[in-house]
Amino acid sequence: MKIAAIGGGVIGGGWIARFALSGHDVAVFDPHPEAQRIVGEVMANAARAWEKLFQAPLPDPGRITWAGSIAEAVAGADYVQESVPERLDLKHHILAEIEASAPEGTIIGSSTSGFKPSELRVGARHPARILVAHPFNPVYLLPVVEVVGGGAAAGRACEILAAVGMKPVQIAREIDAHIGDRLLEAVWREALWLVKDGIATTEEIDDIIRFGFGLRWAQMGLFETYRIAGGEAGMRHFLGQFGPALKWPWTKLMDVPELDEALIDTIAAQSDAQSGAHSIRELERIRDDNLVGIFQALKATDWGAGRIVREMENGFYAREGRPATGYPLRLHQVIVPGGWVDYNGHMTEFRYLQAFGDATDAVLIHIGLDEAYRATGFSAYTVETHIRHLAEVKAGERLTVETRLLGHDGKRMRLHHAILRADGSVAATGEHMLLHVDTDAGRAAPMPAALLAALAALAALERGPAPDHAGVGIRRIGAVAEAQA
Ligand SMILES: NC(=O)C1=CN([C@@H]2O[C@H](COP(=O)(O)OP(=O)(O)OC[C@H]3O[C@@H](n4cnc5c(N)ncnc54)[C@H](O)[C@@H]3O)[C@@H](O)[C@H]2O)C=CC1
Ligand SMILES: C[N+](C)(C)CC(=O)CC(=O)[O-]
């Protein structure tokens, strides 16, 4: 699929990175003299974040090409994302240029934060294909995109955007500033009042968000969170108890603070004091690392945005599984996150098992024991594991897991994983016995012919001999061992 990006600033750069990292070629037009450098820097941060976010082998990135005109960028494009500055006259001008050169079936998404599709479509040749596709920054990490406009084009846009790991939310009726920014504006306006009135500094307000309800919002929204706050009686009780507060003077939301020079100076100075020690790119990396950690926590509970990461990884494994991957298999890579390091300064022990477990999942998907297969009531359970820790591994190291199939029969498979460091040395090995299980019956069950054939194909590639530590347990030492000997 060919993507065109018109505008490569903060948001356009994020879109370009998301599409390119998903494997799509992207043609870009942006007249800014430094556009290539800026997009290059965003792309570097995005690639760094994706390597940490996904534990599956990533697709080869698509090519980013720089067009000399809008016409050149959109020629032959399946999907165009417009991300030029937020001025309606400029957007009309750009959309007309896009329409003049893009194929008739091309869908055009606008990143606009505020304009409605009916405003964008004024004067358009094919208005129905012009939609709002409003993302959130950083576009390469945050999945949500508000799709406004409806019809077949919106349905197709949602498919395209979901395929690059986004969570399209189709908004039934257009409204100024869509949904997300209306909510953010309310909080923003209140925060500006609190600074203007000298009640709190920018740092204090940010602390109240990031140490408090901001943590909640990443995993449950407003309504689910408040439902819980109603206790066992739930939302009805919550509304009864806190509903009257809506009439109290708790907010200045209806009032817009005057954004005069004095307020701008106050906010800018407080923001410099709060965050000025870091460059914007550094702040982006700190933000991205924190977001990756949140995604991974949510992936572990298969909840919210974490589910999207898991689904993307399944897609990456499946894509990886189709072509020959060589043997021993190399289906799993991970860059060691900071949170995996313990008080000894190296990767803590259970993370080795996580790396091995994720590699096992990759192998299972590779042979066809994937989510769809598990939905039929069968799965694989690991029943025995032996790990050898051979070298210290530090945060930020890229690890590759190399896998051999040491044996299988009708119900079992015996895998050997080696964790390889970037220089090819072995940091750890894991040997695992897996059982094919009927999950409803809770019993081992014979594998179907397709799984056995996939295992036989791997077994044919296995040349042996098995590693000398294979099948060997932990060595005996001390009194107990002597007594046993
Ligand atoms: N910055 C944010 O947090 C968000 C912005 N948006 C929306 O995204 C759009 C872009 O905003 P930003 O990326 O923040 O602005 P930006 O100022 O960072 O980037 C705009 C880019 O458009 C380029 N440009 C200007 N005229 C152009 C033309 N004729 N053809 C092609 N490119 C042109 C500029 O050189 C610049 O690189 C706006 O509609 C905005 O509302 C949406 C979500 C979040
Ligand atoms: C400030 N903004 C209105 C451009 C913000 C957005 O549109 C979404 C975001 O990323 O917060």
XYZ file of C-alpha atoms and ligand atoms in Angstrom:
540
model
C 0.000 0.000 0.000
C 1.303 3.452 -0.841
C 0.849 6.234 1.678
C 1.300 9.960 1.075
C 1.938 12.380 3.926
C 1.373 16.074 3.292
C 3.072 17.972 6.095
C 5.885 16.448 8.140
C 5.861 18.474 11.357
C 5.128 17.176 14.855
C 2.089 15.180 13.752
C 2.984 14.497 10.126
C 6.365 13.141 11.310
C 4.598 10.804 13.738
C 2.271 9.519 10.997
C 5.195 8.980 8.613
C 7.013 6.970 11.281
C 3.967 4.820 12.112
C 3.259 3.967 8.471
C 6.914 3.385 7.575
C 7.608 1.228 10.663
C 4.561 -0.857 9.748
C 6.255 -1.622 6.434
C 4.501 0.844 4.102
C 6.283 3.121 1.639
C 5.520 6.760 2.395
C 5.869 9.684 -0.030
C 6.184 12.992 1.802
C 5.710 16.586 0.760
C 6.666 19.385 3.122
C 8.243 22.642 1.870
C 10.022 23.352 5.158
C 13.780 23.578 4.437
C 14.582 21.336 7.411
C 11.700 18.892 6.981
C 13.966 15.926 6.169
C 16.105 16.471 9.273
C 13.033 16.881 11.505
C 11.301 13.781 10.142
C 14.596 11.871 10.404
C 14.834 12.714 14.105
C 11.219 11.766 14.765
C 11.753 8.538 12.828
C 14.848 7.689 14.918
C 12.929 8.167 18.169
C 9.982 6.206 16.790
C 12.154 3.276 15.656
C 13.807 3.238 19.070
C 10.390 3.150 20.760
C 9.013 0.400 18.499
C 12.036 -1.817 19.115
C 11.327 -1.578 22.822
C 7.559 -1.813 22.497
C 7.234 -4.945 20.389
C 8.870 -8.205 21.306
C 8.097 -9.781 17.936
C 10.344 -9.394 14.882
C 9.380 -6.086 13.258
C 8.687 -5.844 9.525
C 11.285 -4.151 7.346
C 10.434 -0.434 7.414
C 8.891 1.045 4.272
C 10.806 3.597 2.198
C 10.344 7.297 2.919
C 10.670 9.337 -0.265
C 10.623 13.104 -0.544
C 8.393 14.554 -3.249
C 8.893 17.952 -4.853
C 5.165 18.687 -4.966
C 1.843 17.510 -3.579
C 0.983 16.111 -7.025
C 4.120 13.961 -6.994
C 3.534 12.753 -3.436
C -0.074 11.677 -3.905
C 0.278 10.076 -7.357
C -0.837 6.452 -7.002
C -1.451 6.790 -3.254
C -4.044 4.567 -1.569
C -4.245 6.780 1.494
C -3.215 10.396 2.055
C -2.747 11.939 5.495
C -2.844 15.738 5.577
C -1.047 17.339 8.551
C -0.487 20.975 7.580
C -0.985 23.854 10.040
C -4.447 24.336 11.507
C -5.832 27.006 9.150
C -8.987 26.251 7.203
C -7.986 28.300 4.130
C -4.653 26.422 3.947
C -6.344 23.047 4.426
C -8.840 23.851 1.582
C -5.992 24.799 -0.699
C -4.012 21.640 0.119
C -7.037 19.341 -0.138
C -7.826 20.766 -3.590
C -4.258 20.050 -4.710
C -4.436 16.533 -3.324
C -7.761 15.893 -5.076
C -6.374 17.162 -8.371
C -3.671 14.470 -8.496
C -4.683 11.559 -6.281
C -6.489 8.580 -7.836
C -10.259 8.796 -7.474
C -10.471 6.046 -4.884
C -7.792 7.527 -2.619
C -8.945 8.242 0.917
C -7.819 11.543 2.415
C -7.530 11.784 6.189
C -6.961 15.155 7.852
C -5.147 15.430 11.182
C -7.151 18.538 12.047
C -7.678 19.017 15.760
C -10.709 21.222 15.377
C -12.327 21.374 11.932
C -15.322 19.241 11.051
C -15.516 17.172 7.836
C -18.328 19.437 6.577
C -15.909 22.384 6.848
C -13.024 20.551 5.188
C -15.231 19.311 2.326
C -16.385 22.756 1.138
C -15.514 23.000 -2.583
C -14.244 19.395 -2.797
C -14.674 17.330 -5.966
C -15.296 14.074 -4.109
C -16.264 15.239 -0.629
C -17.161 11.789 0.709
C -13.557 10.626 0.663
C -12.305 13.521 2.819
C -12.373 12.562 6.482
C -11.042 13.696 9.804
C -8.438 11.223 11.080
C -7.352 13.005 14.243
C -4.474 11.334 16.127
C -2.765 12.091 19.430
C 0.884 12.878 19.944
C 3.090 10.772 19.648
C 1.248 9.298 16.687
C 3.730 6.417 16.412
C 2.840 5.195 19.922
C -0.672 6.320 20.898
C -3.168 4.110 19.108
C -6.338 6.181 19.190
C -7.475 8.049 16.084
C -10.810 9.840 15.868
C -12.367 9.106 12.485
C -15.129 11.550 11.581
C -17.048 11.640 8.329
C -18.841 8.335 7.985
C -19.659 6.283 4.910
C -17.645 3.710 3.028
C -14.484 5.850 3.066
C -14.524 5.973 6.864
C -14.930 2.213 7.042
C -11.966 1.704 4.714
C -9.899 4.307 6.601
C -10.565 2.437 9.852
C -9.282 -0.785 8.254
C -6.116 0.917 7.008
C -5.465 2.599 10.349
C -6.193 -0.515 12.420
C -3.700 -2.444 10.275
C -0.919 -0.085 11.433
C -1.769 -0.640 15.097
C -4.243 2.174 15.642
C -7.524 2.115 17.502
C -9.908 4.002 15.214
C -12.915 5.399 17.044
C -15.592 6.396 14.566
C -17.492 9.445 15.746
C -21.117 9.278 14.670
C -21.868 13.018 14.566
C -19.369 15.699 13.722
C -18.655 18.332 16.347
C -15.984 21.047 16.677
C -12.725 19.610 18.041
C -14.147 16.052 18.023
C -14.049 14.339 21.455
C -10.503 14.026 22.831
C -9.622 17.686 22.464
C -12.913 18.820 23.987
C -12.022 16.820 27.091
C -8.420 18.023 27.103
C -9.485 21.635 26.572
C -11.653 21.469 29.677
C -8.730 20.305 31.829
C -6.326 22.711 30.109
C -8.586 25.717 30.662
C -8.993 24.864 34.340
C -5.217 24.409 34.700
C -4.590 27.823 33.125
C -6.949 29.375 35.669
C -5.165 27.688 38.557
C -1.809 29.117 37.373
C -3.247 32.541 36.590
C -4.893 32.779 40.012
C -1.639 31.726 41.704
C -3.213 28.607 43.214
C -0.664 26.156 41.797
C 2.437 26.024 39.616
C 2.720 24.075 36.366
C 4.764 21.457 38.234
C 2.222 21.051 41.032
C -0.594 20.623 38.541
C 1.420 18.068 36.551
C 2.250 16.180 39.761
C -1.409 15.955 40.678
C -2.073 14.439 37.258
C 0.913 12.101 36.926
C 0.947 10.825 40.504
C -2.830 10.582 40.541
C -5.648 10.320 38.064
C -3.320 10.318 35.034
C -2.208 6.833 36.094
C -5.825 5.721 36.215
C -6.708 7.138 32.824
C -4.115 5.063 30.971
C -5.927 1.884 31.874
C -9.558 2.812 32.444
C -11.310 5.890 31.197
C -13.413 8.319 33.141
C -16.637 6.358 33.405
C -15.187 2.977 34.323
C -12.973 4.655 36.933
C -15.918 6.505 38.490
C -18.043 3.360 38.437
C -15.484 1.785 40.765
C -15.457 4.966 42.868
C -19.142 4.363 43.548
C -18.169 1.280 45.564
C -20.305 -1.816 45.411
C -23.339 0.256 44.431
C -21.463 1.379 41.318
C -22.259 4.251 38.992
C -25.760 4.993 40.271
C -24.424 5.567 43.787
C -21.477 7.590 42.459
C -23.850 9.923 40.591
C -26.084 10.260 43.636
C -23.156 11.134 45.893
C -21.090 13.392 43.653
C -23.712 14.640 41.195
C -24.623 17.664 43.362
C -20.960 18.777 43.238
C -21.495 19.676 39.584
C -23.485 22.660 40.788
C -20.861 23.800 43.263
C -18.201 26.360 42.285
C -15.593 23.655 41.678
C -14.640 24.777 38.233
C -14.240 27.834 36.087
C -14.803 25.778 32.964
C -17.316 28.111 31.401
C -14.846 30.966 31.598
C -11.855 31.317 29.296
C -8.776 32.810 30.998
C -7.203 35.755 29.207
C -3.991 34.361 27.708
C -2.211 37.679 28.117
C 1.552 38.296 28.137
C 1.696 38.057 31.927
C 0.096 34.580 31.962
C 2.240 33.411 29.044
C 5.387 34.620 30.864
C 4.332 32.893 34.098
C 3.590 29.577 32.396
C 6.691 29.665 30.183
C 8.964 30.473 33.158
C 7.420 27.778 35.348
C 7.634 25.262 32.520
C 11.322 26.130 31.958
C 12.001 25.634 35.668
C 10.080 22.354 35.632
C 11.440 20.741 32.447
C 14.032 23.051 30.891
C 16.926 20.772 31.841
C 15.926 18.409 29.032
C 15.782 19.079 25.294
C 12.494 18.344 23.537
C 13.991 15.205 21.915
C 15.169 14.015 25.361
C 11.720 14.641 26.799
C 10.257 12.696 23.879
C 12.497 9.732 24.677
C 11.620 9.855 28.389
C 7.931 10.033 27.474
C 8.281 7.188 24.962
C 10.104 4.903 27.419
C 7.414 5.521 30.036
C 4.662 4.877 27.506
C 6.346 1.639 26.433
C 6.409 0.509 30.078
C 2.707 1.302 30.427
C 1.893 -0.572 27.204
C 3.824 -3.572 28.478
C 2.026 -3.553 31.809
C -1.281 -3.405 29.944
C -0.169 -6.170 27.597
C 0.493 -8.409 30.587
C -3.144 -7.992 31.653
C -4.403 -8.067 28.045
C -6.212 -4.814 28.729
C -6.866 -1.610 26.809
C -3.966 -0.399 24.696
C -1.917 -3.459 25.747
C -4.235 -5.702 23.753
C -3.376 -3.771 20.597
C 0.332 -4.393 21.211
C -0.332 -8.100 21.616
C -2.435 -8.225 18.448
C 0.263 -6.362 16.511
C 2.892 -8.788 17.799
C 0.769 -11.746 16.719
C 0.572 -10.180 13.253
C 4.343 -9.641 13.169
C 4.976 -13.253 14.203
C 2.545 -14.533 11.582
C 4.177 -12.414 8.890
C 7.575 -13.634 10.048
C 6.375 -17.209 10.109
C 5.400 -17.389 6.453
C 8.768 -17.157 4.726
C 11.582 -19.540 5.653
C 13.218 -18.190 8.780
C 16.286 -20.407 8.635
C 17.166 -22.955 11.269
C 17.801 -22.732 14.190
C 14.738 -20.462 14.264
C 15.196 -16.824 15.177
C 11.662 -15.652 15.858
C 12.033 -13.507 18.925
C 14.022 -10.394 19.791
C 13.820 -8.060 22.734
C 15.641 -4.923 23.837
C 16.028 -5.224 27.600
C 13.819 -2.536 29.205
C 15.150 -0.601 32.206
C 12.470 -2.197 34.391
C 13.927 -5.672 33.795
C 17.111 -4.836 35.699
C 17.427 -5.692 39.402
C 19.514 -4.374 42.306
C 22.570 -6.195 40.880
C 22.386 -3.967 37.811
C 21.580 -6.754 35.353
C 18.538 -8.502 33.923
C 16.699 -10.157 36.760
C 16.142 -13.909 36.705
C 12.458 -14.158 35.878
C 12.915 -11.960 32.797
C 15.031 -14.733 31.277
C 12.004 -16.955 31.596
C 9.880 -14.202 30.065
C 12.220 -14.001 27.073
C 12.115 -17.794 26.738
C 8.339 -17.866 27.181
C 7.850 -15.185 24.522
C 10.175 -17.106 22.207
C 8.145 -20.262 22.833
C 4.964 -18.355 21.939
C 6.634 -17.251 18.709
C 7.502 -20.857 17.877
C 3.944 -21.980 18.629
C 2.548 -19.301 16.306
C 5.119 -20.345 13.707
C 3.848 -23.938 13.687
C 0.194 -22.862 13.655
C -0.604 -23.069 17.363
C -1.838 -19.482 17.327
C -4.739 -17.523 18.791
C -7.243 -18.946 16.278
C -6.081 -22.479 17.066
C -6.312 -21.870 20.818
C -9.884 -20.655 20.331
C -10.746 -24.234 19.232
C -10.083 -25.433 22.791
C -6.517 -26.692 22.502
C -3.245 -25.140 23.570
C 0.269 -25.945 24.704
C 1.363 -25.869 28.346
C 4.992 -25.796 29.475
C 5.479 -28.590 32.012
C 9.226 -28.459 32.636
C 11.971 -25.837 32.254
C 15.711 -25.730 32.846
C 17.459 -22.350 32.541
C 21.206 -21.714 32.633
C 22.269 -18.091 33.253
C 25.642 -17.684 31.542
C 26.319 -13.954 31.244
C 25.128 -10.674 32.718
C 22.756 -8.716 30.513
C 22.325 -4.956 30.867
C 19.344 -2.655 30.136
C 19.174 -1.569 26.507
C 20.901 -4.693 25.135
C 19.286 -6.321 22.127
C 18.744 -10.051 22.672
C 17.860 -12.596 20.015
C 16.474 -16.001 20.912
C 17.626 -18.909 18.773
C 15.486 -22.025 18.964
C 15.965 -25.709 18.159
C 13.418 -28.487 18.287
C 15.205 -31.262 20.161
C 12.355 -33.736 19.869
C 8.620 -34.264 19.632
C 6.023 -37.003 19.729
C 2.261 -37.061 19.341
C 1.609 -34.929 22.414
C 4.901 -33.288 23.388
C 7.624 -31.045 22.055
C 11.020 -30.348 23.521
C 12.467 -26.920 22.725
C 15.944 -25.544 23.309
C 16.352 -21.757 23.319
C 19.612 -19.804 23.450
C 19.557 -16.085 24.267
C 22.168 -14.451 22.038
C 23.696 -11.047 22.699
C 24.498 -8.619 19.873
C 28.022 -10.111 19.523
C 26.561 -13.621 19.123
C 27.665 -14.868 22.547
C 25.178 -16.947 24.539
C 23.766 -15.198 27.618
C 21.464 -18.027 28.698
C 19.921 -21.260 27.552
C 16.504 -22.666 28.282
C 15.196 -26.145 27.728
C 11.453 -26.642 27.876
C 9.019 -29.526 27.623
C 5.612 -28.588 26.276
C 2.454 -30.607 26.323
C -0.405 -30.308 23.834
C -3.528 -29.905 25.944
C -7.295 -30.087 25.557
C -8.010 -26.973 27.644
C -11.646 -27.842 28.439
C -10.792 -31.329 29.613
C -7.571 -30.125 31.274
C -5.719 -33.150 29.864
C -2.931 -33.853 27.400
C -4.314 -34.526 23.944
C -2.848 -35.784 20.650
C -1.770 -33.059 18.249
C -3.659 -32.800 14.942
C -1.934 -33.698 11.679
C -1.210 -30.072 10.705
C 0.765 -29.396 13.899
C 2.616 -32.685 13.623
C 3.514 -31.886 10.006
C 4.856 -28.459 11.031
C 6.932 -30.070 13.786
C 8.166 -32.785 11.401
C 9.301 -30.055 8.991
C 11.347 -28.449 11.772
C 12.681 -31.811 12.951
C 13.949 -32.463 9.429
C 16.073 -29.301 9.701
C 17.512 -30.259 13.102
C 20.961 -31.697 12.529
C 22.000 -32.501 16.109
C 23.809 -33.393 18.197
C 21.800 -31.983 21.081
C 23.752 -29.524 23.286
C 25.697 -31.393 25.994
C 23.655 -29.700 28.740
C 20.357 -30.844 27.202
C 18.410 -33.163 29.458
C 20.772 -32.465 32.376
C 19.299 -31.105 35.613
C 20.899 -28.771 38.153
C 24.081 -30.317 39.612
C 24.070 -31.697 43.141
C 26.181 -30.077 45.863
C 26.511 -30.324 49.623
C 25.032 -32.620 52.209
C 21.756 -33.478 50.528
C 23.561 -34.428 47.350
C 26.069 -36.535 49.287
C 23.254 -38.276 51.105
C 21.611 -39.023 47.787
C 24.799 -40.091 46.067
N 0.689 19.158 17.626
C -0.274 18.413 18.144
O -0.264 18.082 19.333
C -1.399 17.920 17.268
C -1.706 18.497 16.052
N -2.718 17.991 15.281
C -3.072 18.600 13.993
O -2.079 18.241 13.039
C -1.936 19.267 12.082
C -0.466 19.667 12.033
O -0.078 20.131 13.286
P 1.444 20.060 13.790
O 2.093 18.873 13.207
O 1.394 20.248 15.233
O 2.052 21.355 13.110
P 3.577 21.646 12.723
O 3.689 23.100 12.612
O 4.494 20.922 13.635
O 3.715 20.975 11.294
C 3.050 21.467 10.141
C 3.912 21.116 8.964
O 3.190 21.435 7.786
C 4.156 21.948 6.876
N 3.489 22.720 5.826
C 3.153 24.025 5.838
N 2.588 24.348 4.653
C 2.579 23.228 3.903
C 2.154 22.928 2.584
N 1.623 23.854 1.787
N 2.288 21.655 2.123
C 2.840 20.707 2.900
N 3.281 20.953 4.142
C 3.151 22.187 4.649
C 5.098 22.755 7.719
O 6.341 22.962 7.048
C 5.241 21.871 8.933
O 6.318 20.967 8.821
C -2.882 20.374 12.501
O -4.073 20.273 11.784
C -3.108 20.108 13.978
O -4.359 20.561 14.431
C -3.395 16.857 15.639
C -3.096 16.220 16.816
C -2.130 16.743 17.748
C -3.100 20.791 21.223
N -3.848 19.957 20.272
C -5.230 20.458 20.250
C -3.264 20.143 18.949
C -3.747 18.585 20.774
C -4.378 17.512 19.968
O -5.034 17.701 18.968
C -4.256 16.105 20.447
C -3.126 15.773 21.398
O -2.196 15.092 20.966
O -3.195 16.151 22.553
